[in-house]
Short mmCIF file of C-alpha atoms and ligand atoms in Angstrom, two decimals:
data_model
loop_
_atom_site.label_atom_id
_atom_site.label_comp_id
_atom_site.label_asym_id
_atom_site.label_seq_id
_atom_site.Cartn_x
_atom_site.Cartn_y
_atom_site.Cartn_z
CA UNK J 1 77.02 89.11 130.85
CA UNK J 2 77.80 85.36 131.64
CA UNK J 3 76.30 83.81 128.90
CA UNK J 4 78.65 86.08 126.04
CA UNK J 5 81.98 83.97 125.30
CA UNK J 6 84.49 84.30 128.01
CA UNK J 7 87.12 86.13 125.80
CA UNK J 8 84.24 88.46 124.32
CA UNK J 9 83.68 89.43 128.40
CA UNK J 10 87.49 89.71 128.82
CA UNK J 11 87.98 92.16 126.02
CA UNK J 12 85.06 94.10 127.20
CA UNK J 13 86.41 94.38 130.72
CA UNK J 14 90.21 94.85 128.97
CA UNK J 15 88.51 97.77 127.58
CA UNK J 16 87.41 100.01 130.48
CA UNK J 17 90.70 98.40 132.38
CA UNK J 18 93.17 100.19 129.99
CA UNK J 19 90.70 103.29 130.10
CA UNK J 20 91.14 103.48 133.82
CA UNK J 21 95.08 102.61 133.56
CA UNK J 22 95.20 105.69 131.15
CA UNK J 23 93.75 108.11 134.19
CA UNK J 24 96.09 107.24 136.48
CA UNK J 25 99.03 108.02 133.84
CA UNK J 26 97.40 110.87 133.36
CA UNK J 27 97.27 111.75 137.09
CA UNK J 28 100.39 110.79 138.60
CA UNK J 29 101.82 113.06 135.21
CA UNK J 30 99.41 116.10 136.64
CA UNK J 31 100.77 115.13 140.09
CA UNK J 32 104.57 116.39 139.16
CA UNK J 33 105.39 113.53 141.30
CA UNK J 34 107.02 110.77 139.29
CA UNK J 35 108.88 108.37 141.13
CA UNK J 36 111.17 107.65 138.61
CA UNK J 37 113.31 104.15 139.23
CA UNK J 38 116.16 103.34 136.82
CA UNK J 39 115.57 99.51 136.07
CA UNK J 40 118.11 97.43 133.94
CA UNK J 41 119.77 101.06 133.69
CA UNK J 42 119.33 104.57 132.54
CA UNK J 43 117.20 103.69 129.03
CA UNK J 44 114.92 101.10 130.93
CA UNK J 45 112.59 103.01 133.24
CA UNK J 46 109.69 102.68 136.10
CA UNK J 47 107.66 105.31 137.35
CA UNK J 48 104.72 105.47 140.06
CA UNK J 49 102.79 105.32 137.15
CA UNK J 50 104.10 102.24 135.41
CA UNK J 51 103.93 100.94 139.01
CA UNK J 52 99.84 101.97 140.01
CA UNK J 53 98.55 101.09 136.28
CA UNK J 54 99.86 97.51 136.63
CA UNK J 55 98.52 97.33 140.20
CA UNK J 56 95.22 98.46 138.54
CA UNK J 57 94.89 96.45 135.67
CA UNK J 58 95.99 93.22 136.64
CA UNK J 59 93.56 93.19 140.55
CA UNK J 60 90.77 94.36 137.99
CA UNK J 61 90.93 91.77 135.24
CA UNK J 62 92.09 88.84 138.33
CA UNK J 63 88.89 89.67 140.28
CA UNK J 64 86.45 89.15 137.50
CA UNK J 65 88.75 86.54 135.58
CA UNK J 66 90.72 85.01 138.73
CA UNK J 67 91.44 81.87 136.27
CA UNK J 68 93.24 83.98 133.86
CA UNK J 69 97.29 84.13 133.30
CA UNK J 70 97.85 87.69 133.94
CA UNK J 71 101.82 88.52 133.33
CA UNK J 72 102.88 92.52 133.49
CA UNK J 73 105.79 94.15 133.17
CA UNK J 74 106.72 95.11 136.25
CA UNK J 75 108.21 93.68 139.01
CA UNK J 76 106.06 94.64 142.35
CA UNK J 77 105.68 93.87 145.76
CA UNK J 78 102.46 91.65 146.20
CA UNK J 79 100.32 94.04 148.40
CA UNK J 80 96.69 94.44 148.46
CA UNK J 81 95.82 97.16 145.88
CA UNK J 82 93.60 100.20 146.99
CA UNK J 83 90.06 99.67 145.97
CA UNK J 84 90.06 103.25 143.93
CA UNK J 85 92.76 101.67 141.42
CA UNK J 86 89.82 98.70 140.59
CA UNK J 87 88.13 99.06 137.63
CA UNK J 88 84.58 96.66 137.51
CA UNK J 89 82.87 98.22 134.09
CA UNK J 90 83.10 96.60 131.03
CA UNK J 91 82.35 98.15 127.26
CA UNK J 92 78.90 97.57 126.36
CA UNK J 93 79.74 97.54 122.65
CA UNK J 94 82.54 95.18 122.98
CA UNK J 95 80.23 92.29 124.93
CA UNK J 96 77.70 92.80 121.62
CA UNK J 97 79.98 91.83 119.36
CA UNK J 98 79.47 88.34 117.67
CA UNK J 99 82.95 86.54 118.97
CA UNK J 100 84.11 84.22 115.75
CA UNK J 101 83.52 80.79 115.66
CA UNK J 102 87.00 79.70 116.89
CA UNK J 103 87.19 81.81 119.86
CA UNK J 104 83.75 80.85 121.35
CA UNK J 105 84.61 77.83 123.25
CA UNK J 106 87.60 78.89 124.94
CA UNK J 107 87.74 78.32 128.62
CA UNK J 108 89.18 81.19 131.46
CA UNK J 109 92.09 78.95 132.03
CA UNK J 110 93.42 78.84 128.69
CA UNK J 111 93.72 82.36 128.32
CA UNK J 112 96.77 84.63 128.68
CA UNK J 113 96.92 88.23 129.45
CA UNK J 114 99.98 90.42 128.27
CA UNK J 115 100.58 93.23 129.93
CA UNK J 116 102.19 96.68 129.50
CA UNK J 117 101.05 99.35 132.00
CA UNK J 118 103.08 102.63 130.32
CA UNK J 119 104.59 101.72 126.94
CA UNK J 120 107.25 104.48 126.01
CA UNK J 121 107.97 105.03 129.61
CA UNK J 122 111.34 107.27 128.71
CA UNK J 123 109.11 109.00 126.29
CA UNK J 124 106.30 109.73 129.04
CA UNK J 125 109.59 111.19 131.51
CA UNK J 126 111.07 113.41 128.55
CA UNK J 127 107.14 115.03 127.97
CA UNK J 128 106.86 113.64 124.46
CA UNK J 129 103.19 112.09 125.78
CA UNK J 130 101.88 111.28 122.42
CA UNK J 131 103.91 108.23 122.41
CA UNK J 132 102.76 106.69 125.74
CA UNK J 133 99.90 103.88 125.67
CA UNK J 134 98.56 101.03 127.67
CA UNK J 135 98.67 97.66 126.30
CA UNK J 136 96.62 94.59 127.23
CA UNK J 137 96.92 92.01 124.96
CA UNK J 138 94.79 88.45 125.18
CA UNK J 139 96.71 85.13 123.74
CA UNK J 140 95.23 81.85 123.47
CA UNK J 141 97.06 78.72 121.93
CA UNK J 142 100.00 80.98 122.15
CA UNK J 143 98.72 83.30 119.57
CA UNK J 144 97.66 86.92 120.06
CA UNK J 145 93.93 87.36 119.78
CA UNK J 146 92.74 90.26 120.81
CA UNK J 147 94.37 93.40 121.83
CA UNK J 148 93.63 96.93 123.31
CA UNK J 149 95.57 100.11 123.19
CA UNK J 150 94.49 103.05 125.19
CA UNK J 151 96.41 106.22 124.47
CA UNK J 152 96.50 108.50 127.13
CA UNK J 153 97.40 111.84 125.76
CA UNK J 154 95.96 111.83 122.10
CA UNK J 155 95.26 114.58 121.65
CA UNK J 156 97.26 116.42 124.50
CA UNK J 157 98.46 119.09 122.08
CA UNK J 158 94.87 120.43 120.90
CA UNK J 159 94.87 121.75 124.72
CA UNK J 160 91.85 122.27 127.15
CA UNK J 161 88.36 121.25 125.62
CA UNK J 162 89.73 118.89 122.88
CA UNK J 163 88.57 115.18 123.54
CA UNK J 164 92.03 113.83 126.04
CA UNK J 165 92.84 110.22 125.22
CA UNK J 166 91.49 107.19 123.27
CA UNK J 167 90.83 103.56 122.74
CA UNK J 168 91.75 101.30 120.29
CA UNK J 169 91.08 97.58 120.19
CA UNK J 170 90.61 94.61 117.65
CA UNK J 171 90.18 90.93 117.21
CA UNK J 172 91.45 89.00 114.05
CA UNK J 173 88.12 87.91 112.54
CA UNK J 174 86.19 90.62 114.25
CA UNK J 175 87.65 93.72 113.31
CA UNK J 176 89.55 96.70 114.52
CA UNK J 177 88.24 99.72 116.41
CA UNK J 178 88.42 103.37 117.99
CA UNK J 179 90.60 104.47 114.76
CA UNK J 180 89.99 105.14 111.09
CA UNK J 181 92.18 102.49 109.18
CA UNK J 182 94.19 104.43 106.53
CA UNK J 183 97.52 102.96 104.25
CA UNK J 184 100.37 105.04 103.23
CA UNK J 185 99.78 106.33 99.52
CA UNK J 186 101.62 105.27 96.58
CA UNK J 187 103.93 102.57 98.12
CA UNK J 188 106.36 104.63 99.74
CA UNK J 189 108.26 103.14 102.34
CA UNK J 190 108.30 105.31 105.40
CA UNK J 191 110.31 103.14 108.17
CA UNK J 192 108.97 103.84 112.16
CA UNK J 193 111.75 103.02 114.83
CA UNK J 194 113.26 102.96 118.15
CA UNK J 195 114.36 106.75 119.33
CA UNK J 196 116.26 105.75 122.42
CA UNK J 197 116.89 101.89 122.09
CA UNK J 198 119.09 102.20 118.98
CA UNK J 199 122.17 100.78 117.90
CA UNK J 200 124.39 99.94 114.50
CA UNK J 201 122.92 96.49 113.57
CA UNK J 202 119.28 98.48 114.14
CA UNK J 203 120.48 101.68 112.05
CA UNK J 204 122.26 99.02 109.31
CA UNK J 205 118.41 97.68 109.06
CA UNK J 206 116.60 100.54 108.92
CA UNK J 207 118.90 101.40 105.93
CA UNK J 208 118.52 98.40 104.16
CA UNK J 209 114.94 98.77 103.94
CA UNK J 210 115.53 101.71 101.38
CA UNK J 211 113.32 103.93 102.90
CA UNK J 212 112.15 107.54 101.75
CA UNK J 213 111.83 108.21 105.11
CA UNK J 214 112.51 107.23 108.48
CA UNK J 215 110.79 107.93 111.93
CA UNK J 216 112.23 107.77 114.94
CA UNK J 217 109.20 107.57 117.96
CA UNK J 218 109.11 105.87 121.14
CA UNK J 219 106.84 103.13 122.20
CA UNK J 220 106.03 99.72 120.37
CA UNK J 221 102.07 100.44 120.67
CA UNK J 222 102.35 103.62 119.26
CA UNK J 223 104.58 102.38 116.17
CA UNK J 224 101.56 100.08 115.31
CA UNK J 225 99.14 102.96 115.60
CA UNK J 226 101.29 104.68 112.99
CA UNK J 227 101.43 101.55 110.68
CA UNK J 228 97.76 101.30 110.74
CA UNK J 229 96.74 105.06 110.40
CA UNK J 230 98.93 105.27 107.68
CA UNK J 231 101.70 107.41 108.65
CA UNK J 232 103.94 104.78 108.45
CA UNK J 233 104.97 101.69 106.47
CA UNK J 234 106.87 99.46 108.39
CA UNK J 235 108.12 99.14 112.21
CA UNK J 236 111.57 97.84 112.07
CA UNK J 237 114.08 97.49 114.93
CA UNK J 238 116.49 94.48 114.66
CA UNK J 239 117.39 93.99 118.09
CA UNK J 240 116.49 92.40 121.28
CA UNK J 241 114.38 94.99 123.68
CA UNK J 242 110.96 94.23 122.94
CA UNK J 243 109.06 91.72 125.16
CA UNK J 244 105.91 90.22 125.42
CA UNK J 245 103.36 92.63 126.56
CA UNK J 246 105.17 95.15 123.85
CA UNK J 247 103.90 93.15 121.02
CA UNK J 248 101.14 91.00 122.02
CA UNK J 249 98.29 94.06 122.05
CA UNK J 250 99.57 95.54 118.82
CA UNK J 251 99.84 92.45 117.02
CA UNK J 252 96.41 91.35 117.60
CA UNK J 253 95.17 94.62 116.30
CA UNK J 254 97.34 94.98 113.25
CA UNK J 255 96.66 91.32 112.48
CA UNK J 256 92.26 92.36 112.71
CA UNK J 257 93.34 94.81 109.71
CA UNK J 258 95.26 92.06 107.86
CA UNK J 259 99.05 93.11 108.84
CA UNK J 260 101.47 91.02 109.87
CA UNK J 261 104.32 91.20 113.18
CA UNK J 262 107.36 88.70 112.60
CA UNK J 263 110.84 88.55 113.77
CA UNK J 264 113.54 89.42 111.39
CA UNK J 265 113.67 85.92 110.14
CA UNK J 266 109.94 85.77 109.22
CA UNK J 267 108.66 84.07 112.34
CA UNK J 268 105.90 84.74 114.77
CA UNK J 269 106.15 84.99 118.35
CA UNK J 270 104.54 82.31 120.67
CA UNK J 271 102.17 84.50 123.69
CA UNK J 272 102.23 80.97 126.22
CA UNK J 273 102.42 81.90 129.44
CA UNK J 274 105.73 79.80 129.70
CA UNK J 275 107.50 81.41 127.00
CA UNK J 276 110.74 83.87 127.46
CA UNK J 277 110.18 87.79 127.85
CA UNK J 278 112.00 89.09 125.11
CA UNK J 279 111.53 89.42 121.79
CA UNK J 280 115.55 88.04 121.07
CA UNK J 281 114.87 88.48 117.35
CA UNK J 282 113.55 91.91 117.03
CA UNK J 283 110.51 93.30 115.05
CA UNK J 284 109.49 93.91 111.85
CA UNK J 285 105.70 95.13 111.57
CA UNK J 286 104.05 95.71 108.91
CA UNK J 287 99.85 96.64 107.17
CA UNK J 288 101.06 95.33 103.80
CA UNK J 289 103.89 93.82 101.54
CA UNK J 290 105.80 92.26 104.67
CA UNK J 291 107.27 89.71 102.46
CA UNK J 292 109.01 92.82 100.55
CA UNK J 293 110.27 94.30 103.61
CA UNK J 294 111.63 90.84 105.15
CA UNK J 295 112.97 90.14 101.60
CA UNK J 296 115.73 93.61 102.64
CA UNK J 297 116.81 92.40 106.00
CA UNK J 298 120.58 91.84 105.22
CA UNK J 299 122.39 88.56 106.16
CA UNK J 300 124.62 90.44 109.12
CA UNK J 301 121.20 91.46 110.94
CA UNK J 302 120.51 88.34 110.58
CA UNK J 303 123.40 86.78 111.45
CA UNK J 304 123.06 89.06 114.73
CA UNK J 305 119.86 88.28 115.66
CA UNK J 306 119.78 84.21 115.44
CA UNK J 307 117.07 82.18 116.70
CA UNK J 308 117.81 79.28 119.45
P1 AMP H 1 111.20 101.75 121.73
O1 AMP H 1 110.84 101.63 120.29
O2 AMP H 1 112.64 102.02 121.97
O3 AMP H 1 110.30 102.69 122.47
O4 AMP H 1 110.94 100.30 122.35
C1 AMP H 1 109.69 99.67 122.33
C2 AMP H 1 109.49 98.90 123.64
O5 AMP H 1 110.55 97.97 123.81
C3 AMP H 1 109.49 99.78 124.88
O6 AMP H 1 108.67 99.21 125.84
C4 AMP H 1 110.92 99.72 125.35
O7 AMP H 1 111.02 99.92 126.72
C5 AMP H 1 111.31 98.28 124.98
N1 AMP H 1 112.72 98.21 124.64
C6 AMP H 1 113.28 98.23 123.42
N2 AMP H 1 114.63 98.14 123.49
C7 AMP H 1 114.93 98.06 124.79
C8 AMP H 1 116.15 97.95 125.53
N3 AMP H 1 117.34 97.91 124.89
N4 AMP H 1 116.08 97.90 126.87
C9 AMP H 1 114.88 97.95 127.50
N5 AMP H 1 113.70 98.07 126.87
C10 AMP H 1 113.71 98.11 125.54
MG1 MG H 2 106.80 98.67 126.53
MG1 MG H 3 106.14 99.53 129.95
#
């Protein structure tokens, strides 16, 4: 597998790394047993699961890829992590793929990993499992590159038998995978938001974009799943909250299918390894017409949510 680009191997290995990560959520919910720790406060959580996915992900991807920035979410003691929480496989499919031109002759030290263990962690505590994923995003001259998604409980509700989870990943230039792409018909806008991180200048945004309807769903990965399965429009929430690892995964996969993921003022994040956290000027996603959404965003969201 040596001689396939090193970000080709990466994604491969990202691949059966956020399939593994999506067991253990899976387990530690079966386990009843969720060691739930408040964080920054009540509506910012960690569980054992936010807590042994991370573990997992980030001693899988450092032992193949030890020259790698790998940044996760959480905060956790350095300790040696249990050998059952390593992942070693890597997706077949993935390391077949022809990488594009720009991407080939990137070296393991250049590349950044942005991590999110358990995106929608309230959600995942309050049962509504749908919105839970994994998110490992890979950013390279501080853009976002390639992204996967794993989504533990699709289909959860379809019960016993029914296939339990799934992958999604993509690579501007390559594609996007593990999903059928879909738009929503006949330009309507239907806005996907925050559930539990709301507030007025977020509501007053949401309004503004007109919308003929508005969903309210936890979880930044799942938001872009909506936008690019077509059962929304636009992911808008004008506010701080969002970090990194929220938006690096999606955006690389949205971007494969020719969307777009800017601040409120139009600009793009930077993925550098030096780079703050947050997201200080909230999110506006979007498969098509961004410009027309952006175009909405009143002056006093704005005027909230100013860049340094
Ligand atoms: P949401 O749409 O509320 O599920 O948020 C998407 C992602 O951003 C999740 O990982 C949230 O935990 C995070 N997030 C958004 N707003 C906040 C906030 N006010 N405090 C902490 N995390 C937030
Ligand atoms: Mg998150
Ligand atoms: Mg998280």
């Amino acid at each position: 597998m040596s001689a396939r680009p090193v970000v080709v191997r990466l994604l491969a290995s990202a691949y059966n790394v956020a399939e593994k990560a999506g067991a253990i959520v899976r387990k530690v919910l079966h386990s009843g047993e969720l060691g739930i720790i408040e964080k920054t406060g009540a509506n910012d959580l960690q569980t054992l699961a936010d807590r042994l996915a991370q573990q997992s992900i980030c001693a899988s991807l450092s032992r193949h890829f030890p020259k790698v920035t790998i940044i996760g979410e959480e905060e956790l003691p350095s300790e040696e992590t249990s050998e059952d929480l390593i992942e070693d496989g890597h997706s077949e499919e993935i390391l077949q793929k022809t990488c594009p031109a720009e991407y080939r002759g990137i070296k393991e030290e250049e590349l950044v990993v942005w991590v999110d263990p358990l995106d929608g962690t309230k959600e995942y505590t309050e049962g509504l499992l749908d919105h839970v994923t994994v998110l490992i995003g890979i950013a390279y001259g501080g853009k976002a590159i390639a992204g996967v998604i794993n989504q533990p409980f699709y289909n959860y509700q379809l019960g016993a038998g029914a296939d339990l989870g799934r992958t999604i990943w993509g690579m501007p230039g390559l594609g996007a995978f593990g999903f059928h792409l879909k738009e929503v018909a006949d330009g309507r806008r239907i806005v996907t938001t925050t559930r539990s991180h709301s507030n007025k200048v977020v509501t007053d945004c949401v309004d503004a974009m007109e919308p003929h309807e508005v969903i309210r769903v936890g979880g930044a990965g799942n938001k872009i799943i909506q936008l690019v399965e077509g059962t929304a429009s636009a992911y808008v929430f004008a506010s701080l909250g969002c970090k990194k690892w929220d938006t690096c995964a999606p955006e690389a996969i949205l971007h494969a299918v020719g969307g777009k993921l800017t601040d409120m003022h139009g600009n793009g994040y930077c993925y550098d390894a030096n780079v703050t956290r947050m997201n200080a000027t909230g999110v506006l996603a979007t498969l098509r017409d961004h410009e027309s959404y952006l175009s909405r965003v009143p002056q006093s969201v704005l005027h909230a949510l100013q860049s340094d």
